[in-house]
PDB file of C-alpha atoms in Angstrom:
ATOM      1  CA  MET A  15      19.892  13.535   9.647  1.00 53.00           C
ATOM      2  CA  THR A  16      16.414  12.029   9.572  1.00 73.00           C
ATOM      3  CA  ARG A  17      15.336  10.751   6.186  1.00 90.00           C
ATOM      4  CA  ARG A  18      12.101  11.738   4.491  1.00 94.00           C
ATOM      5  CA  VAL A  19       9.354   9.426   3.264  1.00 95.00           C
ATOM      6  CA  HIS A  20      10.062  10.228  -0.413  1.00 95.00           C
ATOM      7  CA  GLU A  21      13.529   8.722   0.030  1.00 94.00           C
ATOM      8  CA  VAL A  22      12.206   5.275   0.993  1.00 93.00           C
ATOM      9  CA  MET A  23       8.739   5.039  -0.597  1.00 94.00           C
ATOM     10  CA  THR A  24       7.775   3.107  -3.695  1.00 92.00           C
ATOM     11  CA  ARG A  25       6.849   5.593  -6.395  1.00 93.00           C
ATOM     12  CA  ASN A  26       3.930   5.248  -8.810  1.00 91.00           C
ATOM     13  CA  PRO A  27       1.680   3.054  -6.665  1.00 94.00           C
ATOM     14  CA  VAL A  28      -0.665   0.674  -8.435  1.00 96.00           C
ATOM     15  CA  THR A  29      -4.273   1.844  -8.341  1.00 97.00           C
ATOM     16  CA  VAL A  30      -7.681   0.521  -9.315  1.00 98.00           C
ATOM     17  CA  GLU A  31     -10.938   2.422  -9.632  1.00 98.00           C
ATOM     18  CA  ARG A  32     -13.464   1.869  -6.837  1.00 97.00           C
ATOM     19  CA  LEU A  33     -15.872  -0.021  -9.135  1.00 98.00           C
ATOM     20  CA  THR A  34     -13.245  -2.546 -10.237  1.00 98.00           C
ATOM     21  CA  SER A  35     -14.268  -6.140  -9.556  1.00 98.00           C
ATOM     22  CA  LEU A  36     -12.446  -8.194  -6.954  1.00 98.00           C
ATOM     23  CA  ALA A  37     -11.384 -10.609  -9.690  1.00 97.00           C
ATOM     24  CA  GLU A  38      -9.797  -7.828 -11.739  1.00 98.00           C
ATOM     25  CA  ALA A  39      -8.072  -6.359  -8.675  1.00 98.00           C
ATOM     26  CA  ALA A  40      -6.634  -9.803  -7.899  1.00 97.00           C
ATOM     27  CA  ARG A  41      -5.303 -10.056 -11.469  1.00 98.00           C
ATOM     28  CA  VAL A  42      -3.741  -6.596 -11.165  1.00 98.00           C
ATOM     29  CA  MET A  43      -1.972  -7.644  -7.951  1.00 97.00           C
ATOM     30  CA  ARG A  44      -0.816 -10.914  -9.502  1.00 96.00           C
ATOM     31  CA  ASP A  45       0.495  -9.263 -12.646  1.00 96.00           C
ATOM     32  CA  ALA A  46       2.319  -6.548 -10.691  1.00 94.00           C
ATOM     33  CA  GLY A  47       3.646  -9.005  -8.081  1.00 92.00           C
ATOM     34  CA  ILE A  48       2.213  -6.973  -5.207  1.00 93.00           C
ATOM     35  CA  GLY A  49      -0.080  -7.587  -2.232  1.00 93.00           C
ATOM     36  CA  ASP A  50      -2.098  -4.389  -2.298  1.00 95.00           C
ATOM     37  CA  VAL A  51      -3.623  -1.773  -4.567  1.00 97.00           C
ATOM     38  CA  LEU A  52      -4.785   1.714  -3.774  1.00 97.00           C
ATOM     39  CA  VAL A  53      -8.454   2.305  -4.530  1.00 98.00           C
ATOM     40  CA  VAL A  54      -9.268   5.567  -6.261  1.00 96.00           C
ATOM     41  CA  ASP A  55     -12.343   7.451  -7.407  1.00 95.00           C
ATOM     42  CA  GLN A  56     -11.380   9.492 -10.465  1.00 92.00           C
ATOM     43  CA  GLY A  57      -7.785   9.618  -9.284  1.00 88.00           C
ATOM     44  CA  ARG A  58      -8.547  10.510  -5.659  1.00 92.00           C
ATOM     45  CA  LEU A  59      -7.609   8.023  -2.946  1.00 95.00           C
ATOM     46  CA  CYS A  60     -10.641   6.447  -1.286  1.00 95.00           C
ATOM     47  CA  GLY A  61      -9.284   3.143   0.034  1.00 96.00           C
ATOM     48  CA  ILE A  62      -6.694   0.401   0.078  1.00 97.00           C
ATOM     49  CA  LEU A  63      -7.233  -3.249  -0.800  1.00 97.00           C
ATOM     50  CA  THR A  64      -4.868  -6.038   0.214  1.00 95.00           C
ATOM     51  CA  ASP A  65      -4.603  -9.651  -0.819  1.00 95.00           C
ATOM     52  CA  ARG A  66      -5.709 -10.500   2.725  1.00 95.00           C
ATOM     53  CA  ASP A  67      -8.849  -8.362   2.251  1.00 96.00           C
ATOM     54  CA  LEU A  68      -9.662 -10.381  -0.861  1.00 96.00           C
ATOM     55  CA  VAL A  69      -9.553 -13.592   1.163  1.00 96.00           C
ATOM     56  CA  VAL A  70     -10.980 -12.520   4.535  1.00 95.00           C
ATOM     57  CA  ARG A  71     -13.556  -9.942   3.460  1.00 96.00           C
ATOM     58  CA  GLY A  72     -14.275 -11.274  -0.011  1.00 95.00           C
ATOM     59  CA  LEU A  73     -13.961 -15.011  -0.507  1.00 93.00           C
ATOM     60  CA  ALA A  74     -14.614 -15.996   3.122  1.00 93.00           C
ATOM     61  CA  GLU A  75     -17.826 -13.953   3.027  1.00 94.00           C
ATOM     62  CA  ASP A  76     -18.947 -15.636  -0.224  1.00 95.00           C
ATOM     63  CA  CYS A  77     -18.694 -12.448  -2.290  1.00 95.00           C
ATOM     64  CA  ASP A  78     -18.841 -13.069  -6.030  1.00 97.00           C
ATOM     65  CA  PRO A  79     -15.384 -11.972  -7.244  1.00 96.00           C
ATOM     66  CA  ALA A  80     -16.727 -11.061 -10.673  1.00 97.00           C
ATOM     67  CA  GLU A  81     -19.604  -8.970  -9.338  1.00 97.00           C
ATOM     68  CA  THR A  82     -18.324  -7.486  -6.062  1.00 97.00           C
ATOM     69  CA  THR A  83     -16.433  -4.210  -6.350  1.00 98.00           C
ATOM     70  CA  VAL A  84     -13.290  -3.328  -4.450  1.00 98.00           C
ATOM     71  CA  GLN A  85     -15.210  -0.469  -2.853  1.00 97.00           C
ATOM     72  CA  ALA A  86     -17.355  -3.029  -1.018  1.00 97.00           C
ATOM     73  CA  ILE A  87     -14.475  -4.632   0.910  1.00 97.00           C
ATOM     74  CA  CYS A  88     -11.515  -2.233   0.909  1.00 97.00           C
ATOM     75  CA  SER A  89     -10.356  -0.291   3.932  1.00 95.00           C
ATOM     76  CA  ALA A  90     -11.893   3.110   3.286  1.00 95.00           C
ATOM     77  CA  GLU A  91     -10.135   6.417   3.883  1.00 89.00           C
ATOM     78  CA  PRO A  92      -6.713   5.030   4.772  1.00 94.00           C
ATOM     79  CA  ARG A  93      -4.273   7.054   6.815  1.00 96.00           C
ATOM     80  CA  THR A  94      -1.627   8.721   4.681  1.00 97.00           C
ATOM     81  CA  VAL A  95       1.707  10.483   4.963  1.00 97.00           C
ATOM     82  CA  GLY A  96       3.328  13.190   2.890  1.00 97.00           C
ATOM     83  CA  PRO A  97       6.521  12.755   0.872  1.00 97.00           C
ATOM     84  CA  ASP A  98       8.352  15.301   3.024  1.00 96.00           C
ATOM     85  CA  ASP A  99       7.265  13.777   6.341  1.00 96.00           C
ATOM     86  CA  HIS A 100      10.048  12.241   8.402  1.00 94.00           C
ATOM     87  CA  VAL A 101      10.391   8.451   8.217  1.00 93.00           C
ATOM     88  CA  ASP A 102      10.053   8.378  12.008  1.00 91.00           C
ATOM     89  CA  GLU A 103       6.577   9.922  11.673  1.00 93.00           C
ATOM     90  CA  ALA A 104       5.542   7.169   9.270  1.00 93.00           C
ATOM     91  CA  VAL A 105       6.902   4.511  11.643  1.00 90.00           C
ATOM     92  CA  ASP A 106       5.019   6.054  14.561  1.00 92.00           C
ATOM     93  CA  LEU A 107       1.758   6.216  12.587  1.00 94.00           C
ATOM     94  CA  MET A 108       2.124   2.585  11.505  1.00 93.00           C
ATOM     95  CA  ARG A 109       2.892   1.504  15.063  1.00 91.00           C
ATOM     96  CA  ARG A 110       0.007   3.418  16.654  1.00 94.00           C
ATOM     97  CA  HIS A 111      -2.560   2.129  14.157  1.00 93.00           C
ATOM     98  CA  ALA A 112      -1.111  -1.352  13.428  1.00 92.00           C
ATOM     99  CA  LEU A 113      -0.608  -0.587   9.719  1.00 93.00           C
ATOM    100  CA  ARG A 114       1.675  -2.323   7.239  1.00 92.00           C
ATOM    101  CA  ARG A 115       1.454   0.264   4.459  1.00 94.00           C
ATOM    102  CA  LEU A 116       0.739   3.960   4.058  1.00 96.00           C
ATOM    103  CA  PRO A 117      -0.225   5.744   0.858  1.00 97.00           C
ATOM    104  CA  VAL A 118       1.833   8.874   0.233  1.00 97.00           C
ATOM    105  CA  ARG A 119       0.042  12.021  -0.955  1.00 96.00           C
ATOM    106  CA  ASN A 120       1.540  15.372  -1.819  1.00 94.00           C
ATOM    107  CA  GLY A 121       0.143  18.692  -0.619  1.00 91.00           C
ATOM    108  CA  SER A 122      -2.553  18.751  -3.309  1.00 90.00           C
ATOM    109  CA  GLY A 123      -3.750  15.252  -2.377  1.00 89.00           C
ATOM    110  CA  GLU A 124      -2.218  13.531  -5.407  1.00 92.00           C
ATOM    111  CA  LEU A 125      -0.955   9.975  -4.852  1.00 94.00           C
ATOM    112  CA  VAL A 126       2.789   9.903  -5.311  1.00 95.00           C
ATOM    113  CA  GLY A 127       3.784   6.651  -3.628  1.00 96.00           C
ATOM    114  CA  ILE A 128       3.308   4.070  -0.943  1.00 96.00           C
ATOM    115  CA  VAL A 129       5.557   3.269   1.979  1.00 95.00           C
ATOM    116  CA  THR A 130       5.464  -0.216   3.449  1.00 91.00           C
ATOM    117  CA  LEU A 131       6.653  -1.877   6.595  1.00 86.00           C
ATOM    118  CA  GLY A 132       9.338  -3.565   4.486  1.00 82.00           C
ATOM    119  CA  ASP A 133      10.515  -0.220   3.060  1.00 81.00           C
ATOM    120  CA  LEU A 134      10.872   1.154   6.576  1.00 80.00           C
ATOM    121  CA  GLU A 135      12.630  -1.928   7.914  1.00 75.00           C
ATOM    122  CA  VAL A 136      15.194  -1.747   5.110  1.00 69.00           C
ATOM    123  CA  GLU A 137      15.731   1.910   6.029  1.00 65.00           C
ATOM    124  CA  ARG A 138      16.003   1.397   9.788  1.00 63.00           C
ATOM    125  CA  ASP A 139      17.850  -1.917   9.967  1.00 62.00           C
ATOM    126  CA  PRO A 140      19.238  -3.137   6.618  1.00 59.00           C
ATOM    127  CA  GLY A 141      20.619  -6.282   8.270  1.00 65.00           C
ATOM    128  CA  SER A 142      17.331  -7.461   9.780  1.00 55.00           C
ATOM    129  CA  PRO A 143      15.524 -10.581   8.555  1.00 59.00           C
ATOM    130  CA  LEU A 144      12.546  -8.493   7.378  1.00 54.00           C
ATOM    131  CA  ALA A 145      14.870  -6.224   5.402  1.00 51.00           C
ATOM    132  CA  ALA A 146      16.442  -9.278   3.745  1.00 56.00           C
ATOM    133  CA  ILE A 147      12.999 -10.605   2.800  1.00 55.00           C
ATOM    134  CA  ALA A 148      11.931  -7.203   1.440  1.00 54.00           C
ATOM    135  CA  ALA A 149      15.131  -6.935  -0.630  1.00 56.00           C
ATOM    136  CA  ALA A 150      14.604 -10.450  -2.018  1.00 54.00           C
ATOM    137  CA  GLU A 151      11.015  -9.587  -2.968  1.00 52.00           C
ATOM    138  CA  GLU A 152      12.173  -6.409  -4.738  1.00 52.00           C
ATOM    139  CA  ALA A 153      14.780  -8.377  -6.693  1.00 47.00           C
ATOM    140  CA  ARG A 154      12.196 -11.004  -7.639  1.00 48.00           C
ATOM    141  CA  ASP A 155       9.761  -8.323  -8.795  1.00 46.00           C
ATOM    142  CA  ARG A 156      12.451  -6.645 -10.943  1.00 41.00           C
ATOM    143  CA  ASP A 157      13.241  -9.989 -12.603  1.00 46.00           C
ATOM    144  CA  ARG A 158       9.626 -10.597 -13.649  1.00 44.00           C
TER     145      ARG A 158
END
């Protein structure tokens, strides 16, 4: 039987408001031990910001981390999946659009999780090198 996204996703994704500074978003990622945050406007998803975005779109472009908001450099309107979507659908969407993470929204648009390439690799091939890395990262994050 095909598994559903809610079975493999990370629940309670970390979010920041769209007017949060890059510096604060970086601190949030550091403190949570994660490489991305979902950008929201009054609780509604409006973007996703990764640690790579901070470097490539922020620092490399000489943006002031204390003054620039996440809204200015995040990927706006990210593709999403639903918690009851099949894992295969999430994999296909990630493959077609070269994505590493997908926010998960329920039918009313509320953020309920995030599914990552690592989550899906652990699901599809628990013995793969990527799955081993993802499991090690999860263990490290739990120990913090």
